[in-house]
Amino acid sequence: MTVRDVLGNSEIPRRDAEFLLLHCVGQADRGWLIAHNLDEVPIQALDDFKAACQQRARGLPLAYIVGRREFWSLSLAVTPDVLIPRPETELLVEWVLEHIGPEDGKSMLDLGTGSGAIALACKHDAPSLTVTACDISARALAVANKNALDLSLSIEFLQSDWFSAMGDRRWSVIVANPPYVAHVDPHLSQGDLRFEPQGALTDGSDGLGAIRRIIEESPEYLERGGWLFIEHGYDQAKAVNTLFKARGFADISLRRDLAGRPRASGGCWQ
Ligand code: GLN
């Protein structure tokens, strides 16, 4: 079958079919599909494509089918043990990088690193930054560690339930994309979220449980003048601001995503 016929006969949305076929033939650029429209698809690639389409038809996220997702221009391995990195999380990376500037000697802790996305992106752009990343899940840490090795980025990984394994250490910056979806949120049973680790998405209660704990405990792990940056839901900005204030943080500020929705909050510990 030709590329054109394979795409024409597939039963999943066209863009998904194109993405999966490119993956199965080992190409990355959509232009290849046009240039090779009338080429025969090799039999192995065709079998792989059919299997991938079946997975997609069952709802499996594209990132899990191909085992990769781009984040901050880095290609990361992802498995169902980690949340699929999202573009809005790049806001946190931007914020950390702006904040640390070109100075040496700064350190960062990424809480609940998952695939390692935030830690790896920050280390990639700020090689002199000392980066620690933790996760409660050993399986997530295995994925993050593989990504660090593949990208030759040096990160210290720790298995930890938030700060439980951090002892008396302190960092210049603490960053987190914690589970913040309320357990009653219907999105948890829709689309990609159905296949992602629930522990990375929801705290099992109102969506603010992990955020509360991180804001409460982080001053014990921040250097004087250090910053905490947290991603949260677009409707949680006010509650998160109140938590930062109540804990005694200064210079509390908010960042919005490309759609203008509040997405991340930060504060300075003095
Ligand atoms: N942004 C994700 C979503 O709503 C949630 C990620 C998270 O809970 N940290 O799909």
PDB file of C-alpha atoms and ligand atoms in Angstrom:
ATOM      1  CA  MET A   1       0.000   0.000   0.000  1.00  0.00           C
ATOM      2  CA  THR A   2       1.176   3.511  -0.718  1.00  0.00           C
ATOM      3  CA  VAL A   3       1.557   6.254   1.876  1.00  0.00           C
ATOM      4  CA  ARG A   4      -1.511   7.929   0.412  1.00  0.00           C
ATOM      5  CA  ASP A   5      -3.657   4.813   0.635  1.00  0.00           C
ATOM      6  CA  VAL A   6      -2.467   3.950   4.140  1.00  0.00           C
ATOM      7  CA  LEU A   7      -3.411   7.413   5.389  1.00  0.00           C
ATOM      8  CA  GLY A   8      -6.641   7.461   3.389  1.00  0.00           C
ATOM      9  CA  ASN A   9      -7.813   4.138   4.852  1.00  0.00           C
ATOM     10  CA  SER A  10      -6.954   4.777   8.476  1.00  0.00           C
ATOM     11  CA  GLU A  11      -9.819   5.127  10.921  1.00  0.00           C
ATOM     12  CA  ILE A  12      -8.199   7.572  13.339  1.00  0.00           C
ATOM     13  CA  PRO A  13      -8.025  11.367  12.822  1.00  0.00           C
ATOM     14  CA  ARG A  14      -5.755  12.358   9.946  1.00  0.00           C
ATOM     15  CA  ARG A  15      -3.197  14.265  12.021  1.00  0.00           C
ATOM     16  CA  ASP A  16      -2.792  11.353  14.447  1.00  0.00           C
ATOM     17  CA  ALA A  17      -2.426   8.931  11.524  1.00  0.00           C
ATOM     18  CA  GLU A  18       0.253  11.124   9.939  1.00  0.00           C
ATOM     19  CA  PHE A  19       2.136  11.393  13.226  1.00  0.00           C
ATOM     20  CA  LEU A  20       2.041   7.625  13.805  1.00  0.00           C
ATOM     21  CA  LEU A  21       2.969   6.718  10.227  1.00  0.00           C
ATOM     22  CA  LEU A  22       5.972   9.055  10.376  1.00  0.00           C
ATOM     23  CA  HIS A  23       7.030   7.346  13.587  1.00  0.00           C
ATOM     24  CA  CYS A  24       6.629   3.880  12.044  1.00  0.00           C
ATOM     25  CA  VAL A  25       8.723   4.732   8.982  1.00  0.00           C
ATOM     26  CA  GLY A  26      11.370   6.442  11.132  1.00  0.00           C
ATOM     27  CA  GLN A  27      10.789   9.970   9.818  1.00  0.00           C
ATOM     28  CA  ALA A  28      10.068  13.171  11.701  1.00  0.00           C
ATOM     29  CA  ASP A  29       9.025  15.727   9.110  1.00  0.00           C
ATOM     30  CA  ARG A  30       5.491  15.917   7.689  1.00  0.00           C
ATOM     31  CA  GLY A  31       7.007  17.052   4.387  1.00  0.00           C
ATOM     32  CA  TRP A  32       8.267  13.480   3.967  1.00  0.00           C
ATOM     33  CA  LEU A  33       4.654  12.244   3.676  1.00  0.00           C
ATOM     34  CA  ILE A  34       3.994  14.594   0.783  1.00  0.00           C
ATOM     35  CA  ALA A  35       7.274  13.888  -0.977  1.00  0.00           C
ATOM     36  CA  HIS A  36       6.710  10.116  -0.621  1.00  0.00           C
ATOM     37  CA  ASN A  37       2.943  10.109  -1.143  1.00  0.00           C
ATOM     38  CA  LEU A  38       3.056   7.361  -3.787  1.00  0.00           C
ATOM     39  CA  ASP A  39       5.811   5.219  -2.242  1.00  0.00           C
ATOM     40  CA  GLU A  40       4.967   1.755  -0.966  1.00  0.00           C
ATOM     41  CA  VAL A  41       5.009   1.526   2.844  1.00  0.00           C
ATOM     42  CA  PRO A  42       7.354  -1.319   3.913  1.00  0.00           C
ATOM     43  CA  ILE A  43       5.459  -4.284   5.340  1.00  0.00           C
ATOM     44  CA  GLN A  44       6.989  -4.024   8.845  1.00  0.00           C
ATOM     45  CA  ALA A  45       6.140  -0.311   9.070  1.00  0.00           C
ATOM     46  CA  LEU A  46       2.612  -1.105   7.914  1.00  0.00           C
ATOM     47  CA  ASP A  47       2.159  -3.724  10.665  1.00  0.00           C
ATOM     48  CA  ASP A  48       3.539  -1.319  13.266  1.00  0.00           C
ATOM     49  CA  PHE A  49       1.227   1.408  12.003  1.00  0.00           C
ATOM     50  CA  LYS A  50      -1.845  -0.830  12.240  1.00  0.00           C
ATOM     51  CA  ALA A  51      -0.962  -1.784  15.820  1.00  0.00           C
ATOM     52  CA  ALA A  52      -0.380   1.875  16.724  1.00  0.00           C
ATOM     53  CA  CYS A  53      -3.729   2.874  15.201  1.00  0.00           C
ATOM     54  CA  GLN A  54      -5.491   0.224  17.284  1.00  0.00           C
ATOM     55  CA  GLN A  55      -3.895   1.637  20.434  1.00  0.00           C
ATOM     56  CA  ARG A  56      -4.877   5.158  19.434  1.00  0.00           C
ATOM     57  CA  ALA A  57      -8.443   4.037  18.709  1.00  0.00           C
ATOM     58  CA  ARG A  58      -8.573   2.750  22.300  1.00  0.00           C
ATOM     59  CA  GLY A  59      -7.605   6.246  23.439  1.00  0.00           C
ATOM     60  CA  LEU A  60      -3.953   5.666  24.323  1.00  0.00           C
ATOM     61  CA  PRO A  61      -2.083   9.010  24.183  1.00  0.00           C
ATOM     62  CA  LEU A  62       0.210   9.483  21.182  1.00  0.00           C
ATOM     63  CA  ALA A  63       3.157  10.130  23.505  1.00  0.00           C
ATOM     64  CA  TYR A  64       2.765   6.694  25.123  1.00  0.00           C
ATOM     65  CA  ILE A  65       2.342   4.949  21.767  1.00  0.00           C
ATOM     66  CA  VAL A  66       5.589   6.341  20.370  1.00  0.00           C
ATOM     67  CA  GLY A  67       7.257   6.543  23.807  1.00  0.00           C
ATOM     68  CA  ARG A  68       8.426  10.125  23.380  1.00  0.00           C
ATOM     69  CA  ARG A  69       7.357  13.754  23.812  1.00  0.00           C
ATOM     70  CA  GLU A  70       9.128  17.026  23.009  1.00  0.00           C
ATOM     71  CA  PHE A  71       9.552  19.447  25.881  1.00  0.00           C
ATOM     72  CA  TRP A  72      11.616  22.641  25.735  1.00  0.00           C
ATOM     73  CA  SER A  73      13.174  21.397  22.452  1.00  0.00           C
ATOM     74  CA  LEU A  74      14.347  18.207  24.207  1.00  0.00           C
ATOM     75  CA  SER A  75      13.061  14.819  23.084  1.00  0.00           C
ATOM     76  CA  LEU A  76      12.102  12.923  26.248  1.00  0.00           C
ATOM     77  CA  ALA A  77      11.271   9.253  26.744  1.00  0.00           C
ATOM     78  CA  VAL A  78       7.860   8.857  28.374  1.00  0.00           C
ATOM     79  CA  THR A  79       6.001   5.785  29.632  1.00  0.00           C
ATOM     80  CA  PRO A  80       2.654   5.392  31.420  1.00  0.00           C
ATOM     81  CA  ASP A  81       4.666   5.704  34.673  1.00  0.00           C
ATOM     82  CA  VAL A  82       5.071   9.452  34.092  1.00  0.00           C
ATOM     83  CA  LEU A  83       2.828  12.381  33.281  1.00  0.00           C
ATOM     84  CA  ILE A  84       3.161  13.482  29.653  1.00  0.00           C
ATOM     85  CA  PRO A  85       5.045  16.807  29.733  1.00  0.00           C
ATOM     86  CA  ARG A  86       2.769  19.700  28.747  1.00  0.00           C
ATOM     87  CA  PRO A  87       3.668  22.928  26.956  1.00  0.00           C
ATOM     88  CA  GLU A  88       2.301  25.067  29.805  1.00  0.00           C
ATOM     89  CA  THR A  89       4.917  23.593  32.129  1.00  0.00           C
ATOM     90  CA  GLU A  90       7.559  25.370  30.038  1.00  0.00           C
ATOM     91  CA  LEU A  91       6.379  28.499  31.894  1.00  0.00           C
ATOM     92  CA  LEU A  92       8.052  27.177  35.031  1.00  0.00           C
ATOM     93  CA  VAL A  93      11.286  26.535  33.142  1.00  0.00           C
ATOM     94  CA  GLU A  94      11.260  30.068  31.733  1.00  0.00           C
ATOM     95  CA  TRP A  95      10.608  31.495  35.162  1.00  0.00           C
ATOM     96  CA  VAL A  96      13.451  29.539  36.816  1.00  0.00           C
ATOM     97  CA  LEU A  97      15.909  30.463  34.062  1.00  0.00           C
ATOM     98  CA  GLU A  98      15.010  34.167  34.206  1.00  0.00           C
ATOM     99  CA  HIS A  99      15.299  34.068  37.932  1.00  0.00           C
ATOM    100  CA  ILE A 100      18.684  32.366  38.302  1.00  0.00           C
ATOM    101  CA  GLY A 101      20.306  34.477  35.566  1.00  0.00           C
ATOM    102  CA  PRO A 102      23.902  33.826  34.558  1.00  0.00           C
ATOM    103  CA  GLU A 103      25.188  33.566  38.150  1.00  0.00           C
ATOM    104  CA  ASP A 104      27.118  30.442  39.225  1.00  0.00           C
ATOM    105  CA  GLY A 105      26.550  28.598  42.462  1.00  0.00           C
ATOM    106  CA  LYS A 106      22.756  28.312  42.290  1.00  0.00           C
ATOM    107  CA  SER A 107      20.913  25.120  43.062  1.00  0.00           C
ATOM    108  CA  MET A 108      17.446  23.850  42.201  1.00  0.00           C
ATOM    109  CA  LEU A 109      15.173  21.117  43.524  1.00  0.00           C
ATOM    110  CA  ASP A 110      12.444  19.742  41.212  1.00  0.00           C
ATOM    111  CA  LEU A 111       9.730  18.106  43.318  1.00  0.00           C
ATOM    112  CA  GLY A 112       7.800  15.284  41.643  1.00  0.00           C
ATOM    113  CA  THR A 113      10.005  15.295  38.559  1.00  0.00           C
ATOM    114  CA  GLY A 114       8.138  12.567  36.603  1.00  0.00           C
ATOM    115  CA  SER A 115       9.917  12.264  33.242  1.00  0.00           C
ATOM    116  CA  GLY A 116      12.486  14.790  34.499  1.00  0.00           C
ATOM    117  CA  ALA A 117      11.163  17.439  32.111  1.00  0.00           C
ATOM    118  CA  ILE A 118      11.616  20.558  34.280  1.00  0.00           C
ATOM    119  CA  ALA A 119      14.910  19.458  35.817  1.00  0.00           C
ATOM    120  CA  LEU A 120      16.403  18.478  32.453  1.00  0.00           C
ATOM    121  CA  ALA A 121      15.256  21.617  30.632  1.00  0.00           C
ATOM    122  CA  CYS A 122      16.701  23.863  33.346  1.00  0.00           C
ATOM    123  CA  LYS A 123      19.998  21.956  33.468  1.00  0.00           C
ATOM    124  CA  HIS A 124      20.214  22.010  29.670  1.00  0.00           C
ATOM    125  CA  ASP A 125      19.909  25.792  29.501  1.00  0.00           C
ATOM    126  CA  ALA A 126      21.839  26.561  32.696  1.00  0.00           C
ATOM    127  CA  PRO A 127      24.706  24.039  32.826  1.00  0.00           C
ATOM    128  CA  SER A 128      26.213  25.580  35.980  1.00  0.00           C
ATOM    129  CA  LEU A 129      22.972  25.049  37.941  1.00  0.00           C
ATOM    130  CA  THR A 130      23.189  22.178  40.443  1.00  0.00           C
ATOM    131  CA  VAL A 131      19.971  20.220  39.972  1.00  0.00           C
ATOM    132  CA  THR A 132      18.305  17.749  42.336  1.00  0.00           C
ATOM    133  CA  ALA A 133      15.084  16.031  41.256  1.00  0.00           C
ATOM    134  CA  CYS A 134      12.858  13.765  43.299  1.00  0.00           C
ATOM    135  CA  ASP A 135       9.794  11.626  42.844  1.00  0.00           C
ATOM    136  CA  ILE A 136       7.896   9.260  45.093  1.00  0.00           C
ATOM    137  CA  SER A 137       7.728   6.746  42.236  1.00  0.00           C
ATOM    138  CA  ALA A 138      10.795   4.591  41.566  1.00  0.00           C
ATOM    139  CA  ARG A 139       9.399   3.819  38.113  1.00  0.00           C
ATOM    140  CA  ALA A 140       9.154   7.506  37.268  1.00  0.00           C
ATOM    141  CA  LEU A 141      12.723   8.016  38.496  1.00  0.00           C
ATOM    142  CA  ALA A 142      13.898   5.251  36.154  1.00  0.00           C
ATOM    143  CA  VAL A 143      12.388   7.152  33.206  1.00  0.00           C
ATOM    144  CA  ALA A 144      13.884  10.470  34.362  1.00  0.00           C
ATOM    145  CA  ASN A 145      17.259   8.853  34.877  1.00  0.00           C
ATOM    146  CA  LYS A 146      17.204   7.361  31.379  1.00  0.00           C
ATOM    147  CA  ASN A 147      16.406  10.796  29.948  1.00  0.00           C
ATOM    148  CA  ALA A 148      19.308  12.362  31.869  1.00  0.00           C
ATOM    149  CA  LEU A 149      21.692   9.701  30.554  1.00  0.00           C
ATOM    150  CA  ASP A 150      20.414  10.011  26.971  1.00  0.00           C
ATOM    151  CA  LEU A 151      20.845  13.798  27.094  1.00  0.00           C
ATOM    152  CA  SER A 152      24.159  13.638  29.016  1.00  0.00           C
ATOM    153  CA  LEU A 153      22.784  15.978  31.678  1.00  0.00           C
ATOM    154  CA  SER A 154      23.975  15.555  35.234  1.00  0.00           C
ATOM    155  CA  ILE A 155      21.112  15.530  37.746  1.00  0.00           C
ATOM    156  CA  GLU A 156      20.950  14.119  41.262  1.00  0.00           C
ATOM    157  CA  PHE A 157      17.846  11.904  41.591  1.00  0.00           C
ATOM    158  CA  LEU A 158      16.274  11.007  44.942  1.00  0.00           C
ATOM    159  CA  GLN A 159      13.227   8.932  45.769  1.00  0.00           C
ATOM    160  CA  SER A 160      11.202  11.084  48.133  1.00  0.00           C
ATOM    161  CA  ASP A 161       7.650  11.858  49.169  1.00  0.00           C
ATOM    162  CA  TRP A 162       7.987  15.616  48.588  1.00  0.00           C
ATOM    163  CA  PHE A 163      10.599  16.713  51.165  1.00  0.00           C
ATOM    164  CA  SER A 164      10.728  13.484  53.208  1.00  0.00           C
ATOM    165  CA  ALA A 165      14.233  12.497  52.052  1.00  0.00           C
ATOM    166  CA  MET A 166      15.762  15.992  51.927  1.00  0.00           C
ATOM    167  CA  GLY A 167      17.308  16.079  55.415  1.00  0.00           C
ATOM    168  CA  ASP A 168      18.670  19.520  56.302  1.00  0.00           C
ATOM    169  CA  ARG A 169      19.649  20.557  52.770  1.00  0.00           C
ATOM    170  CA  ARG A 170      18.621  23.885  51.210  1.00  0.00           C
ATOM    171  CA  TRP A 171      18.254  25.081  47.612  1.00  0.00           C
ATOM    172  CA  SER A 172      18.171  28.487  45.876  1.00  0.00           C
ATOM    173  CA  VAL A 173      15.090  27.483  43.918  1.00  0.00           C
ATOM    174  CA  ILE A 174      12.389  24.872  44.469  1.00  0.00           C
ATOM    175  CA  VAL A 175      10.072  24.114  41.560  1.00  0.00           C
ATOM    176  CA  ALA A 176       7.090  21.781  41.304  1.00  0.00           C
ATOM    177  CA  ASN A 177       4.380  20.686  38.919  1.00  0.00           C
ATOM    178  CA  PRO A 178       2.406  18.764  41.549  1.00  0.00           C
ATOM    179  CA  PRO A 179      -0.868  16.854  41.168  1.00  0.00           C
ATOM    180  CA  TYR A 180      -3.485  19.607  41.334  1.00  0.00           C
ATOM    181  CA  VAL A 181      -6.597  18.212  39.660  1.00  0.00           C
ATOM    182  CA  ALA A 182      -9.460  17.744  42.156  1.00  0.00           C
ATOM    183  CA  HIS A 183     -10.472  14.073  42.393  1.00  0.00           C
ATOM    184  CA  VAL A 184     -14.039  14.911  41.338  1.00  0.00           C
ATOM    185  CA  ASP A 185     -12.863  16.684  38.164  1.00  0.00           C
ATOM    186  CA  PRO A 186     -14.493  14.923  35.172  1.00  0.00           C
ATOM    187  CA  HIS A 187     -11.339  15.529  33.080  1.00  0.00           C
ATOM    188  CA  LEU A 188      -9.670  12.666  34.953  1.00  0.00           C
ATOM    189  CA  SER A 189     -11.898  10.234  33.097  1.00  0.00           C
ATOM    190  CA  GLN A 190     -11.475  11.862  29.680  1.00  0.00           C
ATOM    191  CA  GLY A 191      -8.857  11.886  26.913  1.00  0.00           C
ATOM    192  CA  ASP A 192      -5.176  11.360  27.685  1.00  0.00           C
ATOM    193  CA  LEU A 193      -5.659  11.806  31.442  1.00  0.00           C
ATOM    194  CA  ARG A 194      -7.336   8.377  31.708  1.00  0.00           C
ATOM    195  CA  PHE A 195      -4.027   6.719  30.865  1.00  0.00           C
ATOM    196  CA  GLU A 196      -1.702   8.899  32.946  1.00  0.00           C
ATOM    197  CA  PRO A 197      -0.595   8.076  36.510  1.00  0.00           C
ATOM    198  CA  GLN A 198      -3.429   9.302  38.740  1.00  0.00           C
ATOM    199  CA  GLY A 199      -0.940  10.128  41.488  1.00  0.00           C
ATOM    200  CA  ALA A 200       0.706  12.668  39.182  1.00  0.00           C
ATOM    201  CA  LEU A 201      -2.622  14.321  38.348  1.00  0.00           C
ATOM    202  CA  THR A 202      -4.723  14.420  41.489  1.00  0.00           C
ATOM    203  CA  ASP A 203      -4.098  14.661  45.215  1.00  0.00           C
ATOM    204  CA  GLY A 204      -7.218  12.559  45.785  1.00  0.00           C
ATOM    205  CA  SER A 205      -9.068  15.494  47.346  1.00  0.00           C
ATOM    206  CA  ASP A 206      -9.660  19.156  46.457  1.00  0.00           C
ATOM    207  CA  GLY A 207      -6.594  19.494  44.215  1.00  0.00           C
ATOM    208  CA  LEU A 208      -4.737  21.738  46.660  1.00  0.00           C
ATOM    209  CA  GLY A 209      -3.418  19.042  49.028  1.00  0.00           C
ATOM    210  CA  ALA A 210       0.040  18.678  47.481  1.00  0.00           C
ATOM    211  CA  ILE A 211       0.343  22.429  46.863  1.00  0.00           C
ATOM    212  CA  ARG A 212      -0.518  23.139  50.521  1.00  0.00           C
ATOM    213  CA  ARG A 213       2.098  20.725  51.731  1.00  0.00           C
ATOM    214  CA  ILE A 214       4.805  22.069  49.410  1.00  0.00           C
ATOM    215  CA  ILE A 215       4.145  25.712  50.360  1.00  0.00           C
ATOM    216  CA  GLU A 216       4.021  24.794  54.041  1.00  0.00           C
ATOM    217  CA  GLU A 217       7.266  22.805  54.077  1.00  0.00           C
ATOM    218  CA  SER A 218       9.461  24.507  51.483  1.00  0.00           C
ATOM    219  CA  PRO A 219      10.776  27.351  53.725  1.00  0.00           C
ATOM    220  CA  GLU A 220      12.742  24.702  55.648  1.00  0.00           C
ATOM    221  CA  TYR A 221      14.495  23.763  52.412  1.00  0.00           C
ATOM    222  CA  LEU A 222      15.053  27.184  50.820  1.00  0.00           C
ATOM    223  CA  GLU A 223      18.087  29.377  51.224  1.00  0.00           C
ATOM    224  CA  ARG A 224      17.375  32.880  52.485  1.00  0.00           C
ATOM    225  CA  GLY A 225      16.109  34.831  49.481  1.00  0.00           C
ATOM    226  CA  GLY A 226      15.267  31.560  47.702  1.00  0.00           C
ATOM    227  CA  TRP A 227      12.213  31.125  45.487  1.00  0.00           C
ATOM    228  CA  LEU A 228       9.431  28.584  45.224  1.00  0.00           C
ATOM    229  CA  PHE A 229       7.658  28.241  41.858  1.00  0.00           C
ATOM    230  CA  ILE A 230       4.548  26.072  41.500  1.00  0.00           C
ATOM    231  CA  GLU A 231       2.303  25.172  38.589  1.00  0.00           C
ATOM    232  CA  HIS A 232      -1.418  25.046  39.414  1.00  0.00           C
ATOM    233  CA  GLY A 233      -4.843  24.932  37.812  1.00  0.00           C
ATOM    234  CA  TYR A 234      -6.157  28.061  36.118  1.00  0.00           C
ATOM    235  CA  ASP A 235      -8.833  28.373  38.809  1.00  0.00           C
ATOM    236  CA  GLN A 236      -6.462  27.912  41.772  1.00  0.00           C
ATOM    237  CA  ALA A 237      -4.473  31.171  41.545  1.00  0.00           C
ATOM    238  CA  LYS A 238      -6.347  32.906  44.344  1.00  0.00           C
ATOM    239  CA  ALA A 239      -6.169  29.974  46.732  1.00  0.00           C
ATOM    240  CA  VAL A 240      -2.461  29.481  45.993  1.00  0.00           C
ATOM    241  CA  ASN A 241      -1.786  33.197  46.547  1.00  0.00           C
ATOM    242  CA  THR A 242      -3.498  32.970  49.931  1.00  0.00           C
ATOM    243  CA  LEU A 243      -1.375  29.954  50.891  1.00  0.00           C
ATOM    244  CA  PHE A 244       1.877  31.730  49.919  1.00  0.00           C
ATOM    245  CA  LYS A 245       0.827  34.791  51.934  1.00  0.00           C
ATOM    246  CA  ALA A 246      -0.236  32.827  54.995  1.00  0.00           C
ATOM    247  CA  ARG A 247       3.128  31.020  55.041  1.00  0.00           C
ATOM    248  CA  GLY A 248       4.989  34.374  55.005  1.00  0.00           C
ATOM    249  CA  PHE A 249       6.397  34.432  51.457  1.00  0.00           C
ATOM    250  CA  ALA A 250       7.238  37.816  49.899  1.00  0.00           C
ATOM    251  CA  ASP A 251       7.092  39.109  46.301  1.00  0.00           C
ATOM    252  CA  ILE A 252       4.328  36.648  45.450  1.00  0.00           C
ATOM    253  CA  SER A 253       3.683  36.699  41.728  1.00  0.00           C
ATOM    254  CA  LEU A 254       1.689  34.977  39.046  1.00  0.00           C
ATOM    255  CA  ARG A 255       2.409  33.817  35.489  1.00  0.00           C
ATOM    256  CA  ARG A 256      -0.159  33.177  32.784  1.00  0.00           C
ATOM    257  CA  ASP A 257      -0.069  30.666  29.944  1.00  0.00           C
ATOM    258  CA  LEU A 258      -0.355  31.557  26.252  1.00  0.00           C
ATOM    259  CA  ALA A 259      -4.146  31.531  26.554  1.00  0.00           C
ATOM    260  CA  GLY A 260      -3.901  34.141  29.326  1.00  0.00           C
ATOM    261  CA  ARG A 261      -4.945  31.749  32.100  1.00  0.00           C
ATOM    262  CA  PRO A 262      -3.157  31.913  35.481  1.00  0.00           C
ATOM    263  CA  ARG A 263      -0.860  28.877  35.522  1.00  0.00           C
ATOM    264  CA  ALA A 264       2.023  29.283  37.943  1.00  0.00           C
ATOM    265  CA  SER A 265       2.734  31.182  41.144  1.00  0.00           C
ATOM    266  CA  GLY A 266       5.973  31.997  42.896  1.00  0.00           C
ATOM    267  CA  GLY A 267       7.182  33.577  46.088  1.00  0.00           C
ATOM    268  CA  CYS A 268      10.433  34.541  47.798  1.00  0.00           C
ATOM    269  CA  TRP A 269      11.463  33.269  51.237  1.00  0.00           C
ATOM    270  CA  GLN A 270      13.354  35.916  53.193  1.00  0.00           C
TER     271      GLN A 270
HETATM  272  N1  GLN B   1      -2.045  20.237  33.405  1.00  0.00           N
HETATM  273  C1  GLN B   1      -2.521  18.911  33.620  1.00  0.00           C
HETATM  274  C2  GLN B   1      -3.933  18.775  33.103  1.00  0.00           C
HETATM  275  O1  GLN B   1      -4.802  19.477  33.523  1.00  0.00           O
HETATM  276  C3  GLN B   1      -2.444  18.514  35.070  1.00  0.00           C
HETATM  277  C4  GLN B   1      -1.043  18.368  35.500  1.00  0.00           C
HETATM  278  C5  GLN B   1      -0.906  18.246  36.971  1.00  0.00           C
HETATM  279  O2  GLN B   1      -1.823  17.890  37.696  1.00  0.00           O
HETATM  280  N2  GLN B   1       0.233  18.596  37.442  1.00  0.00           N
HETATM  281  O3  GLN B   1      -4.140  17.981  32.239  1.00  0.00           O
END
